[in-house]
């Protein structure tokens, strides 16, 4: 939960509460504006509304999917061991936030499919293939974001690996 604090006077402070963090809202605005900008640019260049909407929705879902993937990877990195009650509560909280991100991303893919389907178009590709392109791009970007976040992590071991055990020699008579 985020908050904005405004000092109205020496004795009066007003708090505005909003869901999420400011950084995540900025990332959401960047995702939507990059998709809208790409769609507008493609519409000006090609005059094809179907291509512009598919590419714009794909860009929006790619940027948001990448951000969701990074957040999911960070949440997985901080996953507690489930040995005590507090750790189980933390795991439920992690699961709830992950479910919220998955729901938001799924609704984004569904809305993109509905928008693409409601455009004037004809043909099998426009009816069946293009509506799922933004959702697939978003899912791939989600996985890319998770991998990207893990690239910076390092793993430490206690020492070098042990040499493999050699089998015992068999007697010559067998």
PDB file of C-alpha atoms in Angstrom:
ATOM      1  CA  UNK A   1       0.000   0.000   0.000  1.00  0.00           C
ATOM      2  CA  UNK A   2       1.384   3.381  -0.941  1.00  0.00           C
ATOM      3  CA  UNK A   3       0.614   6.775   0.466  1.00  0.00           C
ATOM      4  CA  UNK A   4       1.006  10.427  -0.372  1.00  0.00           C
ATOM      5  CA  UNK A   5       1.520  12.813   2.546  1.00  0.00           C
ATOM      6  CA  UNK A   6       0.517  16.467   2.220  1.00  0.00           C
ATOM      7  CA  UNK A   7       1.276  18.905   5.001  1.00  0.00           C
ATOM      8  CA  UNK A   8      -1.666  21.354   4.978  1.00  0.00           C
ATOM      9  CA  UNK A   9      -0.592  23.329   8.026  1.00  0.00           C
ATOM     10  CA  UNK A  10       1.620  22.912  11.079  1.00  0.00           C
ATOM     11  CA  UNK A  11      -0.953  20.764  12.808  1.00  0.00           C
ATOM     12  CA  UNK A  12      -2.753  19.190   9.849  1.00  0.00           C
ATOM     13  CA  UNK A  13      -1.415  16.435   7.648  1.00  0.00           C
ATOM     14  CA  UNK A  14      -3.501  14.757   4.983  1.00  0.00           C
ATOM     15  CA  UNK A  15      -2.753  11.213   3.852  1.00  0.00           C
ATOM     16  CA  UNK A  16      -3.830   9.757   0.513  1.00  0.00           C
ATOM     17  CA  UNK A  17      -3.676   5.977   0.358  1.00  0.00           C
ATOM     18  CA  UNK A  18      -3.578   4.075  -2.918  1.00  0.00           C
ATOM     19  CA  UNK A  19      -3.093   0.400  -3.784  1.00  0.00           C
ATOM     20  CA  UNK A  20       0.389  -0.651  -4.823  1.00  0.00           C
ATOM     21  CA  UNK A  21       3.617   1.266  -4.907  1.00  0.00           C
ATOM     22  CA  UNK A  22       4.337   4.408  -6.901  1.00  0.00           C
ATOM     23  CA  UNK A  23       7.099   2.681  -8.868  1.00  0.00           C
ATOM     24  CA  UNK A  24       4.676  -0.037 -10.021  1.00  0.00           C
ATOM     25  CA  UNK A  25       2.086   2.533 -11.104  1.00  0.00           C
ATOM     26  CA  UNK A  26       4.776   4.301 -13.135  1.00  0.00           C
ATOM     27  CA  UNK A  27       5.710   0.986 -14.777  1.00  0.00           C
ATOM     28  CA  UNK A  28       2.049   0.389 -15.621  1.00  0.00           C
ATOM     29  CA  UNK A  29       1.748   3.837 -17.204  1.00  0.00           C
ATOM     30  CA  UNK A  30       4.926   3.179 -19.204  1.00  0.00           C
ATOM     31  CA  UNK A  31       3.514  -0.150 -20.440  1.00  0.00           C
ATOM     32  CA  UNK A  32       0.187   1.334 -21.524  1.00  0.00           C
ATOM     33  CA  UNK A  33       1.717   4.443 -23.083  1.00  0.00           C
ATOM     34  CA  UNK A  34       4.346   2.445 -24.997  1.00  0.00           C
ATOM     35  CA  UNK A  35       1.624   0.199 -26.425  1.00  0.00           C
ATOM     36  CA  UNK A  36      -0.608   3.151 -27.304  1.00  0.00           C
ATOM     37  CA  UNK A  37       2.300   4.998 -28.880  1.00  0.00           C
ATOM     38  CA  UNK A  38       3.295   1.976 -30.927  1.00  0.00           C
ATOM     39  CA  UNK A  39      -0.292   1.463 -32.072  1.00  0.00           C
ATOM     40  CA  UNK A  40      -0.657   5.136 -33.035  1.00  0.00           C
ATOM     41  CA  UNK A  41       2.624   5.115 -34.935  1.00  0.00           C
ATOM     42  CA  UNK A  42       1.763   1.917 -36.788  1.00  0.00           C
ATOM     43  CA  UNK A  43      -1.714   3.254 -37.589  1.00  0.00           C
ATOM     44  CA  UNK A  44      -0.192   6.400 -39.093  1.00  0.00           C
ATOM     45  CA  UNK A  45       2.306   4.396 -41.150  1.00  0.00           C
ATOM     46  CA  UNK A  46       0.144   1.515 -42.390  1.00  0.00           C
ATOM     47  CA  UNK A  47      -3.467   2.717 -42.013  1.00  0.00           C
ATOM     48  CA  UNK A  48      -4.282  -0.832 -40.889  1.00  0.00           C
ATOM     49  CA  UNK A  49      -6.183  -0.770 -37.610  1.00  0.00           C
ATOM     50  CA  UNK A  50      -5.958  -4.541 -37.096  1.00  0.00           C
ATOM     51  CA  UNK A  51      -2.155  -4.600 -37.287  1.00  0.00           C
ATOM     52  CA  UNK A  52      -1.873  -1.463 -35.153  1.00  0.00           C
ATOM     53  CA  UNK A  53      -4.081  -2.830 -32.376  1.00  0.00           C
ATOM     54  CA  UNK A  54      -2.414  -6.265 -32.370  1.00  0.00           C
ATOM     55  CA  UNK A  55       1.077  -4.776 -32.207  1.00  0.00           C
ATOM     56  CA  UNK A  56       0.066  -2.102 -29.660  1.00  0.00           C
ATOM     57  CA  UNK A  57      -1.563  -4.668 -27.367  1.00  0.00           C
ATOM     58  CA  UNK A  58       1.444  -6.954 -27.791  1.00  0.00           C
ATOM     59  CA  UNK A  59       3.848  -4.186 -26.785  1.00  0.00           C
ATOM     60  CA  UNK A  60       1.733  -3.300 -23.743  1.00  0.00           C
ATOM     61  CA  UNK A  61       1.534  -6.920 -22.605  1.00  0.00           C
ATOM     62  CA  UNK A  62       5.231  -7.489 -23.321  1.00  0.00           C
ATOM     63  CA  UNK A  63       6.323  -4.589 -21.129  1.00  0.00           C
ATOM     64  CA  UNK A  64       3.885  -5.473 -18.345  1.00  0.00           C
ATOM     65  CA  UNK A  65       4.735  -9.182 -18.614  1.00  0.00           C
ATOM     66  CA  UNK A  66       8.446  -8.430 -18.301  1.00  0.00           C
ATOM     67  CA  UNK A  67       7.765  -6.335 -15.186  1.00  0.00           C
ATOM     68  CA  UNK A  68       5.508  -9.019 -13.681  1.00  0.00           C
ATOM     69  CA  UNK A  69       8.161 -11.650 -14.397  1.00  0.00           C
ATOM     70  CA  UNK A  70      10.812  -9.628 -12.602  1.00  0.00           C
ATOM     71  CA  UNK A  71       8.520  -9.172  -9.603  1.00  0.00           C
ATOM     72  CA  UNK A  72       7.665 -12.879  -9.533  1.00  0.00           C
ATOM     73  CA  UNK A  73      11.351 -13.806  -9.651  1.00  0.00           C
ATOM     74  CA  UNK A  74      12.112 -11.419  -6.777  1.00  0.00           C
ATOM     75  CA  UNK A  75       9.269 -12.930  -4.773  1.00  0.00           C
ATOM     76  CA  UNK A  76      10.546 -16.449  -5.444  1.00  0.00           C
ATOM     77  CA  UNK A  77      14.053 -15.470  -4.384  1.00  0.00           C
ATOM     78  CA  UNK A  78      12.727 -14.346  -1.009  1.00  0.00           C
ATOM     79  CA  UNK A  79      10.569 -17.444  -0.517  1.00  0.00           C
ATOM     80  CA  UNK A  80      10.859 -18.615   3.092  1.00  0.00           C
ATOM     81  CA  UNK A  81      11.366 -22.146   4.304  1.00  0.00           C
ATOM     82  CA  UNK A  82       8.044 -23.434   5.557  1.00  0.00           C
ATOM     83  CA  UNK A  83       9.238 -24.604   8.961  1.00  0.00           C
ATOM     84  CA  UNK A  84       7.319 -22.285  11.270  1.00  0.00           C
ATOM     85  CA  UNK A  85       3.984 -20.493  11.422  1.00  0.00           C
ATOM     86  CA  UNK A  86       5.347 -17.066  10.435  1.00  0.00           C
ATOM     87  CA  UNK A  87       7.003 -18.525   7.346  1.00  0.00           C
ATOM     88  CA  UNK A  88       3.734 -20.157   6.296  1.00  0.00           C
ATOM     89  CA  UNK A  89       1.949 -16.815   6.683  1.00  0.00           C
ATOM     90  CA  UNK A  90       4.614 -15.161   4.528  1.00  0.00           C
ATOM     91  CA  UNK A  91       4.168 -17.899   1.915  1.00  0.00           C
ATOM     92  CA  UNK A  92       0.425 -17.224   1.815  1.00  0.00           C
ATOM     93  CA  UNK A  93       1.119 -13.501   1.360  1.00  0.00           C
ATOM     94  CA  UNK A  94       3.587 -14.239  -1.466  1.00  0.00           C
ATOM     95  CA  UNK A  95       1.016 -16.530  -3.085  1.00  0.00           C
ATOM     96  CA  UNK A  96      -1.703 -13.901  -2.832  1.00  0.00           C
ATOM     97  CA  UNK A  97       0.414 -11.254  -4.540  1.00  0.00           C
ATOM     98  CA  UNK A  98       1.468 -13.713  -7.246  1.00  0.00           C
ATOM     99  CA  UNK A  99      -2.183 -14.641  -7.831  1.00  0.00           C
ATOM    100  CA  UNK A 100      -3.067 -10.959  -8.125  1.00  0.00           C
ATOM    101  CA  UNK A 101      -0.311 -10.375 -10.704  1.00  0.00           C
ATOM    102  CA  UNK A 102      -1.404 -13.460 -12.652  1.00  0.00           C
ATOM    103  CA  UNK A 103      -5.019 -12.292 -12.629  1.00  0.00           C
ATOM    104  CA  UNK A 104      -4.062  -8.829 -13.826  1.00  0.00           C
ATOM    105  CA  UNK A 105      -1.926 -10.250 -16.606  1.00  0.00           C
ATOM    106  CA  UNK A 106      -4.618 -12.733 -17.633  1.00  0.00           C
ATOM    107  CA  UNK A 107      -7.275 -10.026 -17.738  1.00  0.00           C
ATOM    108  CA  UNK A 108      -4.929  -7.910 -19.863  1.00  0.00           C
ATOM    109  CA  UNK A 109      -4.565 -10.748 -22.383  1.00  0.00           C
ATOM    110  CA  UNK A 110      -8.325 -11.316 -22.440  1.00  0.00           C
ATOM    111  CA  UNK A 111      -9.072  -7.618 -22.967  1.00  0.00           C
ATOM    112  CA  UNK A 112      -6.532  -7.503 -25.793  1.00  0.00           C
ATOM    113  CA  UNK A 113      -8.210 -10.504 -27.446  1.00  0.00           C
ATOM    114  CA  UNK A 114     -11.633  -8.871 -27.137  1.00  0.00           C
ATOM    115  CA  UNK A 115     -10.375  -5.607 -28.618  1.00  0.00           C
ATOM    116  CA  UNK A 116      -8.752  -7.407 -31.560  1.00  0.00           C
ATOM    117  CA  UNK A 117     -11.877  -9.500 -32.189  1.00  0.00           C
ATOM    118  CA  UNK A 118     -14.129  -6.438 -32.220  1.00  0.00           C
ATOM    119  CA  UNK A 119     -12.240  -4.774 -35.050  1.00  0.00           C
ATOM    120  CA  UNK A 120     -13.589  -4.991 -38.569  1.00  0.00           C
ATOM    121  CA  UNK A 121     -11.695  -7.806 -40.211  1.00  0.00           C
ATOM    122  CA  UNK A 122     -12.222 -11.046 -42.066  1.00  0.00           C
ATOM    123  CA  UNK A 123     -10.365 -14.295 -42.409  1.00  0.00           C
ATOM    124  CA  UNK A 124      -9.223 -17.188 -40.335  1.00  0.00           C
ATOM    125  CA  UNK A 125      -5.974 -15.557 -39.226  1.00  0.00           C
ATOM    126  CA  UNK A 126      -7.731 -12.402 -38.010  1.00  0.00           C
ATOM    127  CA  UNK A 127     -10.440 -14.392 -36.223  1.00  0.00           C
ATOM    128  CA  UNK A 128      -8.387 -17.139 -34.584  1.00  0.00           C
ATOM    129  CA  UNK A 129      -4.689 -16.334 -34.602  1.00  0.00           C
ATOM    130  CA  UNK A 130      -4.289 -12.595 -34.075  1.00  0.00           C
ATOM    131  CA  UNK A 131      -6.441 -12.365 -30.900  1.00  0.00           C
ATOM    132  CA  UNK A 132      -4.047 -14.642 -28.995  1.00  0.00           C
ATOM    133  CA  UNK A 133      -0.824 -13.011 -30.226  1.00  0.00           C
ATOM    134  CA  UNK A 134      -0.740 -10.325 -27.469  1.00  0.00           C
ATOM    135  CA  UNK A 135      -1.342 -12.892 -24.716  1.00  0.00           C
ATOM    136  CA  UNK A 136       1.393 -15.179 -26.046  1.00  0.00           C
ATOM    137  CA  UNK A 137       3.823 -12.269 -26.337  1.00  0.00           C
ATOM    138  CA  UNK A 138       2.971 -11.226 -22.772  1.00  0.00           C
ATOM    139  CA  UNK A 139       3.530 -14.760 -21.454  1.00  0.00           C
ATOM    140  CA  UNK A 140       6.887 -15.019 -23.210  1.00  0.00           C
ATOM    141  CA  UNK A 141       7.886 -11.617 -21.836  1.00  0.00           C
ATOM    142  CA  UNK A 142       6.899 -12.799 -18.345  1.00  0.00           C
ATOM    143  CA  UNK A 143       9.264 -15.749 -18.645  1.00  0.00           C
ATOM    144  CA  UNK A 144      11.974 -13.486 -20.046  1.00  0.00           C
ATOM    145  CA  UNK A 145      11.550 -11.146 -17.067  1.00  0.00           C
ATOM    146  CA  UNK A 146      11.920 -14.054 -14.640  1.00  0.00           C
ATOM    147  CA  UNK A 147      15.081 -15.264 -16.384  1.00  0.00           C
ATOM    148  CA  UNK A 148      16.446 -11.712 -16.609  1.00  0.00           C
ATOM    149  CA  UNK A 149      16.047 -11.219 -12.869  1.00  0.00           C
ATOM    150  CA  UNK A 150      17.825 -14.509 -12.142  1.00  0.00           C
ATOM    151  CA  UNK A 151      20.811 -13.674 -14.371  1.00  0.00           C
ATOM    152  CA  UNK A 152      22.159 -11.288 -11.747  1.00  0.00           C
ATOM    153  CA  UNK A 153      22.047 -13.860  -8.944  1.00  0.00           C
ATOM    154  CA  UNK A 154      24.995 -15.981  -7.949  1.00  0.00           C
ATOM    155  CA  UNK A 155      25.098 -19.319  -6.213  1.00  0.00           C
ATOM    156  CA  UNK A 156      27.725 -20.152  -3.611  1.00  0.00           C
ATOM    157  CA  UNK A 157      28.770 -23.710  -2.821  1.00  0.00           C
ATOM    158  CA  UNK A 158      30.657 -25.052   0.174  1.00  0.00           C
ATOM    159  CA  UNK A 159      33.548 -26.277  -1.922  1.00  0.00           C
ATOM    160  CA  UNK A 160      34.499 -28.058  -5.135  1.00  0.00           C
ATOM    161  CA  UNK A 161      32.547 -31.108  -6.180  1.00  0.00           C
ATOM    162  CA  UNK A 162      33.830 -34.462  -4.940  1.00  0.00           C
ATOM    163  CA  UNK A 163      35.433 -36.869  -7.385  1.00  0.00           C
ATOM    164  CA  UNK A 164      33.128 -39.682  -8.509  1.00  0.00           C
ATOM    165  CA  UNK A 165      33.566 -42.986  -6.676  1.00  0.00           C
ATOM    166  CA  UNK A 166      35.427 -45.660  -8.638  1.00  0.00           C
ATOM    167  CA  UNK A 167      33.843 -49.134  -8.778  1.00  0.00           C
ATOM    168  CA  UNK A 168      35.617 -51.904  -6.895  1.00  0.00           C
ATOM    169  CA  UNK A 169      37.798 -54.194  -9.024  1.00  0.00           C
ATOM    170  CA  UNK A 170      36.278 -57.632  -9.811  1.00  0.00           C
ATOM    171  CA  UNK A 171      38.306 -60.813  -9.300  1.00  0.00           C
ATOM    172  CA  UNK A 172      39.736 -62.319 -12.488  1.00  0.00           C
ATOM    173  CA  UNK A 173      37.763 -65.601 -12.106  1.00  0.00           C
ATOM    174  CA  UNK A 174      34.257 -64.097 -12.527  1.00  0.00           C
TER     175      UNK A 174
END
